[in-house]
XYZ file of C-alpha atoms in Angstrom:
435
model
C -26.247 200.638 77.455
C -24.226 198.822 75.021
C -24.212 195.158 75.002
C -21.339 192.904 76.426
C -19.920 190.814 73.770
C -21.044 187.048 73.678
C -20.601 184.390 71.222
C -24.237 184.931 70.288
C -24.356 188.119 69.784
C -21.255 188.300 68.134
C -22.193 185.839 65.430
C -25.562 187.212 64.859
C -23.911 190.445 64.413
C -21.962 188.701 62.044
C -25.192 187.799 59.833
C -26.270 191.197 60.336
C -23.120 192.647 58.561
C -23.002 190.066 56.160
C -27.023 190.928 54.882
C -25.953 194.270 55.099
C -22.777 193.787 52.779
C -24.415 190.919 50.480
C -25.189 192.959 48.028
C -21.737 193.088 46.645
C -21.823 189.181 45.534
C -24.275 190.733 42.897
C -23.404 194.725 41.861
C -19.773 193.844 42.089
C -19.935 192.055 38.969
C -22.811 193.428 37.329
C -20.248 196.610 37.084
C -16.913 195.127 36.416
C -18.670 193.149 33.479
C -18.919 196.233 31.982
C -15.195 195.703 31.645
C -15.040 192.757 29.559
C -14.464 190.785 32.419
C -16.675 187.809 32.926
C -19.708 188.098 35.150
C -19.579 184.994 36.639
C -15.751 184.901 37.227
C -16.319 188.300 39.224
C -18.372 186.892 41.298
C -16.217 183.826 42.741
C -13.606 186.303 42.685
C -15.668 188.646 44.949
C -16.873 185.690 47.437
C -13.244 184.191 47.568
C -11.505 187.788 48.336
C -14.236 188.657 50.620
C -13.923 185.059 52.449
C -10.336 185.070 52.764
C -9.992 188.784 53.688
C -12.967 188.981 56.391
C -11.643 186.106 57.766
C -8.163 187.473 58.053
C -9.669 191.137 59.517
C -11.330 188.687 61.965
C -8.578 186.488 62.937
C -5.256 188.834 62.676
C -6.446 192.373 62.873
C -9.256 191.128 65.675
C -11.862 194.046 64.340
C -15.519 193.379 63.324
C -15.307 194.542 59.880
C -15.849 192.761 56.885
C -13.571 193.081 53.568
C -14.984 193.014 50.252
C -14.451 194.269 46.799
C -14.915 197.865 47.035
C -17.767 199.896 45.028
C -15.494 203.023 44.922
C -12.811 201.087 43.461
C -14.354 198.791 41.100
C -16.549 201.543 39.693
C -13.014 203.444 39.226
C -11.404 200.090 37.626
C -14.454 199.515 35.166
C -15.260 203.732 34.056
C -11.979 205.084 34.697
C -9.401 203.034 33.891
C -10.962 200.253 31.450
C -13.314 202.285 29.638
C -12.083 205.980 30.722
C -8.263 205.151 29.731
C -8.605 202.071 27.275
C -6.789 200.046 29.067
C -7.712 196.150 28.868
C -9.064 194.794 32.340
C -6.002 192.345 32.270
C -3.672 195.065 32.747
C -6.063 197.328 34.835
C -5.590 194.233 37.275
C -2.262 194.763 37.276
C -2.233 197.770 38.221
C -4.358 196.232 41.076
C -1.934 193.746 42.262
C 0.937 197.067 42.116
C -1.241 198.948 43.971
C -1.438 196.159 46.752
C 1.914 195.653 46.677
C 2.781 199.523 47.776
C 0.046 199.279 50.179
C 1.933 196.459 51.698
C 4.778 198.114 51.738
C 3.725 201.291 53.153
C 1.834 199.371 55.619
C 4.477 197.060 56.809
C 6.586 200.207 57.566
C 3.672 202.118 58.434
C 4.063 204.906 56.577
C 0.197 204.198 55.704
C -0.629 205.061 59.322
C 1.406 208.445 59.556
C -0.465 209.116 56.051
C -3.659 208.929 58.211
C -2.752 212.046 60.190
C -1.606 213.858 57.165
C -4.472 213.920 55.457
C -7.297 216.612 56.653
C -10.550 215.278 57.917
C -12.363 217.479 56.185
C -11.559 216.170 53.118
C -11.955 212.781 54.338
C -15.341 213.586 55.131
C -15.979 215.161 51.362
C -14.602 211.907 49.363
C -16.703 209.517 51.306
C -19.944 211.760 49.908
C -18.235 212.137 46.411
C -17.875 208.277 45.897
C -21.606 208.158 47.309
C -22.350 210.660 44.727
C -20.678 208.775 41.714
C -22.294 205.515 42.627
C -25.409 206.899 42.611
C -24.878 208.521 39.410
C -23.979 204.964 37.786
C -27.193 203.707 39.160
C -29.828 206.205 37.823
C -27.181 205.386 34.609
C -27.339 201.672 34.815
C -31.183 201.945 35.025
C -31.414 204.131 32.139
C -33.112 206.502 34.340
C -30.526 209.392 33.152
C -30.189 209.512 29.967
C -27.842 212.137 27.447
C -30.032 215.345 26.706
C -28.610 217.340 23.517
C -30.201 220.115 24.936
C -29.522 219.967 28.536
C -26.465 217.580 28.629
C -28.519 215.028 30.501
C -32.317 214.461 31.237
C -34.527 211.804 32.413
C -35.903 208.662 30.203
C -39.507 208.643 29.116
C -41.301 207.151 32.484
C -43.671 205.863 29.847
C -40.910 203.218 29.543
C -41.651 199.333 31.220
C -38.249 199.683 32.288
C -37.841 202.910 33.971
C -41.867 202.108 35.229
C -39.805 198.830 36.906
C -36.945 200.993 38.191
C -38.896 203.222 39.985
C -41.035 200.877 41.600
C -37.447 198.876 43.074
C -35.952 201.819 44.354
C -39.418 202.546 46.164
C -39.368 198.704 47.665
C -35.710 199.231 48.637
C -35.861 202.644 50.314
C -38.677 200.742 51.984
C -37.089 198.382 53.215
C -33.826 200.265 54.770
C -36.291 203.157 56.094
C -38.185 200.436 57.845
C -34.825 198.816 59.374
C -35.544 195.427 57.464
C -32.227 193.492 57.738
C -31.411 192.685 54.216
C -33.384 195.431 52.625
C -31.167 195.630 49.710
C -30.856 192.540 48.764
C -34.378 192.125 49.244
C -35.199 195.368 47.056
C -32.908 193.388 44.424
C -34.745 189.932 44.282
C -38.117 191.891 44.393
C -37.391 194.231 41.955
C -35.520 191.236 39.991
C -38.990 189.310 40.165
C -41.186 192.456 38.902
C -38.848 192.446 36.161
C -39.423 189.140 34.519
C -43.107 190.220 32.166
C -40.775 192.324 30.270
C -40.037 191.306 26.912
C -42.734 188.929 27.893
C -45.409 190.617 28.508
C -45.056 193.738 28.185
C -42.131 196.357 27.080
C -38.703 194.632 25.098
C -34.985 194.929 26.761
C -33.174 194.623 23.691
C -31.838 198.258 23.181
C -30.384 197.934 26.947
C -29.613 193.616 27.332
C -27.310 193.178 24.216
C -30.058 192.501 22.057
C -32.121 190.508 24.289
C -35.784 190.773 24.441
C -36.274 189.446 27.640
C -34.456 191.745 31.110
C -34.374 187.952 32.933
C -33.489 184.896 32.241
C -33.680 181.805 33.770
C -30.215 179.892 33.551
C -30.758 177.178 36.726
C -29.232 177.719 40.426
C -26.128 175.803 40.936
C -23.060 175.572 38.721
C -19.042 175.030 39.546
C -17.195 178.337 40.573
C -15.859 180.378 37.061
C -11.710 180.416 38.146
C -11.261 182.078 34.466
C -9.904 185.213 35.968
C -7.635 184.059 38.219
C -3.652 184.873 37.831
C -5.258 187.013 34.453
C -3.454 189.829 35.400
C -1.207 191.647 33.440
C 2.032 192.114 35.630
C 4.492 193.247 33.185
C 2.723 196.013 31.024
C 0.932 197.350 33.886
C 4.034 198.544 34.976
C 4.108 201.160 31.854
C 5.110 204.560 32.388
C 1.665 205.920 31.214
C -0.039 203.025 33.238
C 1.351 205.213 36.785
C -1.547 207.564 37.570
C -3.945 204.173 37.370
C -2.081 202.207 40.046
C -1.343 206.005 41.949
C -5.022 206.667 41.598
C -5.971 202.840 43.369
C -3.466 203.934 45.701
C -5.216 207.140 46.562
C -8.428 206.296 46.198
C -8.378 202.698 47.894
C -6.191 204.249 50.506
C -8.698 207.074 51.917
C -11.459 204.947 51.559
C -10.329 202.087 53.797
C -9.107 204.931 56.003
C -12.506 206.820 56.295
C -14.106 203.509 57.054
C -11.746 202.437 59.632
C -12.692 205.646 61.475
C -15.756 205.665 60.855
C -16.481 202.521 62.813
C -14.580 203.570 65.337
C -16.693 206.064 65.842
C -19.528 204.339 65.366
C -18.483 201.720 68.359
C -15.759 203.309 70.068
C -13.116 201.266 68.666
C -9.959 203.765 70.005
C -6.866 202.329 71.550
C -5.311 204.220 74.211
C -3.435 206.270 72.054
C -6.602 207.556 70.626
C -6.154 205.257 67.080
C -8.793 202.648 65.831
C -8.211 199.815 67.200
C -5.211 197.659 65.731
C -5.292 200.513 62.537
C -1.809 199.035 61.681
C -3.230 194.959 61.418
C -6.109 196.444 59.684
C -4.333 198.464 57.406
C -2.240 195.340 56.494
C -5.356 193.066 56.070
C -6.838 195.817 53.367
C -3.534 195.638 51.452
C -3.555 191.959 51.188
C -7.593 192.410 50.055
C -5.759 194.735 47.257
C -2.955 192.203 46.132
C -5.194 188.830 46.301
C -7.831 191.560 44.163
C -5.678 191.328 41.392
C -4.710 187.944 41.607
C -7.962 186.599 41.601
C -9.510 188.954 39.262
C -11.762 191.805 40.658
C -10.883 195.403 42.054
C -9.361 195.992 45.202
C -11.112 194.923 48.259
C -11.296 197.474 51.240
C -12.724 197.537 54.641
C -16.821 197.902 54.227
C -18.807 200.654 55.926
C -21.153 198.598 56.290
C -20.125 196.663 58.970
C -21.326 199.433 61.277
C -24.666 197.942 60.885
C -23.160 194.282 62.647
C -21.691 196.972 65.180
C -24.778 198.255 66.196
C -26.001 195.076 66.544
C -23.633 193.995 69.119
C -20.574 192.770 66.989
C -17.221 194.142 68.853
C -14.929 191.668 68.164
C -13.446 189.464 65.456
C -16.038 186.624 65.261
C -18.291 189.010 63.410
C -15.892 189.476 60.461
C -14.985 185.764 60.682
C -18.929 184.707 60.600
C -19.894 187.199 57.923
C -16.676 185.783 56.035
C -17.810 181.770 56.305
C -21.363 183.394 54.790
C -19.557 184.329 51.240
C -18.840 181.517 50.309
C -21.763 179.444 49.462
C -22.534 181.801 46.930
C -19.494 180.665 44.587
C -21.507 178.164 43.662
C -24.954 179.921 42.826
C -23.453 182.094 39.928
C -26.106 181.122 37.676
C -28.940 181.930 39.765
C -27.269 185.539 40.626
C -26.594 185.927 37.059
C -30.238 186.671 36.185
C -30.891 189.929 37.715
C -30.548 192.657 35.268
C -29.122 195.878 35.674
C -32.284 197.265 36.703
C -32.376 195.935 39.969
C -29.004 196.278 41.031
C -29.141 199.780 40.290
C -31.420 201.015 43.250
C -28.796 199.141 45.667
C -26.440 201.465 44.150
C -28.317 204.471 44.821
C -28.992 203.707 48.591
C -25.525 202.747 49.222
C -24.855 206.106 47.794
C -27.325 207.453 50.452
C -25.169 205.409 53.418
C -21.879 206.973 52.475
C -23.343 210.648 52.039
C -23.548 211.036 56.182
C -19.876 212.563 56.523
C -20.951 215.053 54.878
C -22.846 216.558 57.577
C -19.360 216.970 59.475
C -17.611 219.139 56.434
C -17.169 222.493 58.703
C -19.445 224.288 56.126
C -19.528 227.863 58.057
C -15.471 227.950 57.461
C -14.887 228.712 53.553
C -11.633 227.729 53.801
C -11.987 224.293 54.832
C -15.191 223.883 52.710
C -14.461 225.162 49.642
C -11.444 222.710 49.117
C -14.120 219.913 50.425
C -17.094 221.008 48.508
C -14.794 220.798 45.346
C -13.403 217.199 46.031
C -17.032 215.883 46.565
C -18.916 217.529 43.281
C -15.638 216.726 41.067
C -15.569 213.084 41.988
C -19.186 212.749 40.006
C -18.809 215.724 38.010
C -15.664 214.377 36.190
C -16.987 211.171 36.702
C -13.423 210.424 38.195
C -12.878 209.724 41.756
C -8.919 210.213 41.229
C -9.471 214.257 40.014
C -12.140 214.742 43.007
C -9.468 213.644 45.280
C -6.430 215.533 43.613
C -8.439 218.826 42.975
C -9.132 218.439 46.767
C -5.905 218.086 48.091
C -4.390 221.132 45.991
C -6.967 223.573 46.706
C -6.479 222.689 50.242
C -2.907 223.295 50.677
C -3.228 226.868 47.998
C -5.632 228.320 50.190
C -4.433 227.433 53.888
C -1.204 228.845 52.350
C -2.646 231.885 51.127
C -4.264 232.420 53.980
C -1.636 232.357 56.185
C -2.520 229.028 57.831
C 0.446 227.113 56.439
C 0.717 224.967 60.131
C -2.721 223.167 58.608
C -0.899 221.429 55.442
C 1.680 219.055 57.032
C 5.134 218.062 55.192
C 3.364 214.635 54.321
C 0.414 216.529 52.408
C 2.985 218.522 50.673
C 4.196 215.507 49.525
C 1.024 214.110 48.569
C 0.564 217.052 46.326
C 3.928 216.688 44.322
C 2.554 213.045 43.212
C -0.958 214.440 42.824
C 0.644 217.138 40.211
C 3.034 213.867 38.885
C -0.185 212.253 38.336
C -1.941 214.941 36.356
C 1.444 215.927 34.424
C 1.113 211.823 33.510
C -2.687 211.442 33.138
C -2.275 214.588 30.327
């Protein structure tokens, strides 16, 4: 029987979804540093959109789900974009702050809501696995766990190595401790495995080949130090807007798009969160608050922030309302001040988070209509491409067109509405650009 709403339960909801979500304070900028961008600037970036935005999701769009930076997206900004295209992060941000600025657009005149229908759930289903996929991928890849193979493209590292040894034995403790239903579990599994990691370069084992010459995978560097503003307003607004700079902001349209979509239904599944029109609830305020989370991403310098899945765990705790994203919000922002004391676990330990979040967005897959080749095919291509090219953008584009050719040639035309159509004419614009 599910619960009636209270302020209690609604606020420990709220901590629920917040533990669940935490761990973004901490991989969000361990990957966008990868950028260039500095670590600790990511991070009060990171608490400050996911403050503002999960309060706004809270108080304006009245849903219990939180907004944070989101792992699709910034793993897009950092491989794809930054390091894929060779783009600086200063302009990559602009490209954020576009992005958010179409999104508010579209939303405003919700043309982001008949976009919804347009796009078939099938494929919806497939990108959520794909991006689970890729960010498991760029954990075992973080960790050093997958290494290039001459022979076989790619292999796994010697597990003779201290490193891989203390890998292993963090992604045991955190499949542990979300098996067991420990609230927190991954950021437990990341201060565990952060602490296990401390005799090497010490002890035992030496982190220089992997920590930028550094022999030792953790350092102390103290607990409390002012918030790192050095990233915000950094953005590049003028040469973003470059011809050749289109498929980046098209591709954090698409891909920051379906992903706040598929989580947006996904809770309403979860909790039953349908208006009477058979909607999630308030999908237009909601849609609205995740563009804002885009535009104030690029202001203040991280990727785009989207609506979390995570927040189904505060859900099934209770949360039905807006005071869970509102108390999960208020729980951010301590953390702008602890940069230092989050800026000491290594890549290592972040990495199995990765993985298991990669495990939490694989379950739509199980709804891909797999006996019906013509709805999985198109779907089974979107999911492998997205880690396969490691491009979420070409999963998504590759999905789209092989959709629409083969419901045409199959005579099911009445499946690919005028609004996918269109989709596809930018998705070829985009790969006429991107080549």
């Amino acid at each position: 029987m599910p619960l009636k709403p209270t302020l209690k339960i609604e606020i420990l909801a709220g901590v629920s979804t917040f533990l669940a979500t935490m761990y973004i304070i901490v991989v969000n900028p361990a990957i966008l540093s990868q950028s260039g961008m500095s670590f600790n600037g990511v991070l009060t970036a990171t608490v400050l959109l996911s403050f503002f935005c999960s309060l706004m999701m809270g108080l304006y769009a009245k849903n219990p789900i939180v907004v944070a930076p989101g792992m699709g997206m910034n793993a897009f900004f950092t491989f794809t974009a930054v390091k894929g295209m060779g783009i600086s992060w200063q302009v990559a941000l602009g490209a954020v702050f576009w992005a958010g600025i179409i999104f508010l657009l579209l939303s405003i005149f919700n043309v982001r809501t008949q976009i919804v229908k347009a796009i078939p759930k099938q494929l919806r289903y497939a990108i959520s696995a794909g991006i689970g996929l890729f960010i498991t991928l760029i954990g075992f890849a973080n960790a050093k766990f997958i290494v290039p193979n001459p022979a076989t493209m790619i292999g796994i590292a010697s597990l003779h190595d201290p490193i891989i040894i203390t890998f292993l034995i963090g992604l045991a403790i955190t499949m542990i401790m979300l098996t067991r239903h420990i609230q927190g579990g991954i950021i437990i599994g990341i201060l565990l495995t952060t602490l296990i990691a401390i005799p090497i370069g010490r002890w035992w084992g030496d982190a220089s080949a992997i920590n930028f010459g550094q022999k030792t995978l953790v350092t102390w560097q103290g607990v409390f130090s002012a918030p790192d503003f050095s990233l915000m307003l950094q953005l590049d607004i003028i040469n973003s807007l470059k011809i050749s700079l289109l498929p980046v902001i098209f591709a954090f349209v698409f891909t920051d798009l379906f992903d706040s979509l598929s989580t947006f239904v996904g809770v309403a599944e979860a909790a039953d969160l349908y208006d009477e029109d058979g909607e999630p609830r308030n999908i237009k305020q909601s849609l609205l608050t995740d563009a804002v989370a885009t535009t104030m991403g690029g202001l203040l310098g991280t990727s785009p922030g989207t609506a979390f899945i995570e927040s189904a765990v505060g859900i099934s705790q209770g949360g039905r309302t807006g005071v869970t994203a509102i108390t999960a919000g208020i729980l951010f922002l301590p953390f702008m001040f602890l940069s230092p004391l989050l800026s000491i676990i290594p890549a290592i330990a972040t990495a199995p988070a990765l993985i298991v979040v990669g495990v939490l967005m694989m379950k739509p897959v199980t709804k891909v209509n797999w006996d019906k080749l013509d709805d999985a095919i198109p779907a089974f291509l979107a999911m492998v491409l997205i880690p396969f090219t490691y491009s979420i953008t070409q999963g998504i584009i590759w999905g789209f067109l092989s959709w629409t050719i083969i419901k045409v040639i199959n005579g099911k035309a009445k499946e690919v509405s005028w609004m996918l159509i269109i989709i596809d004419i930018f998705a070829l614009w985009a790969l006429y650009l991107g080549h």
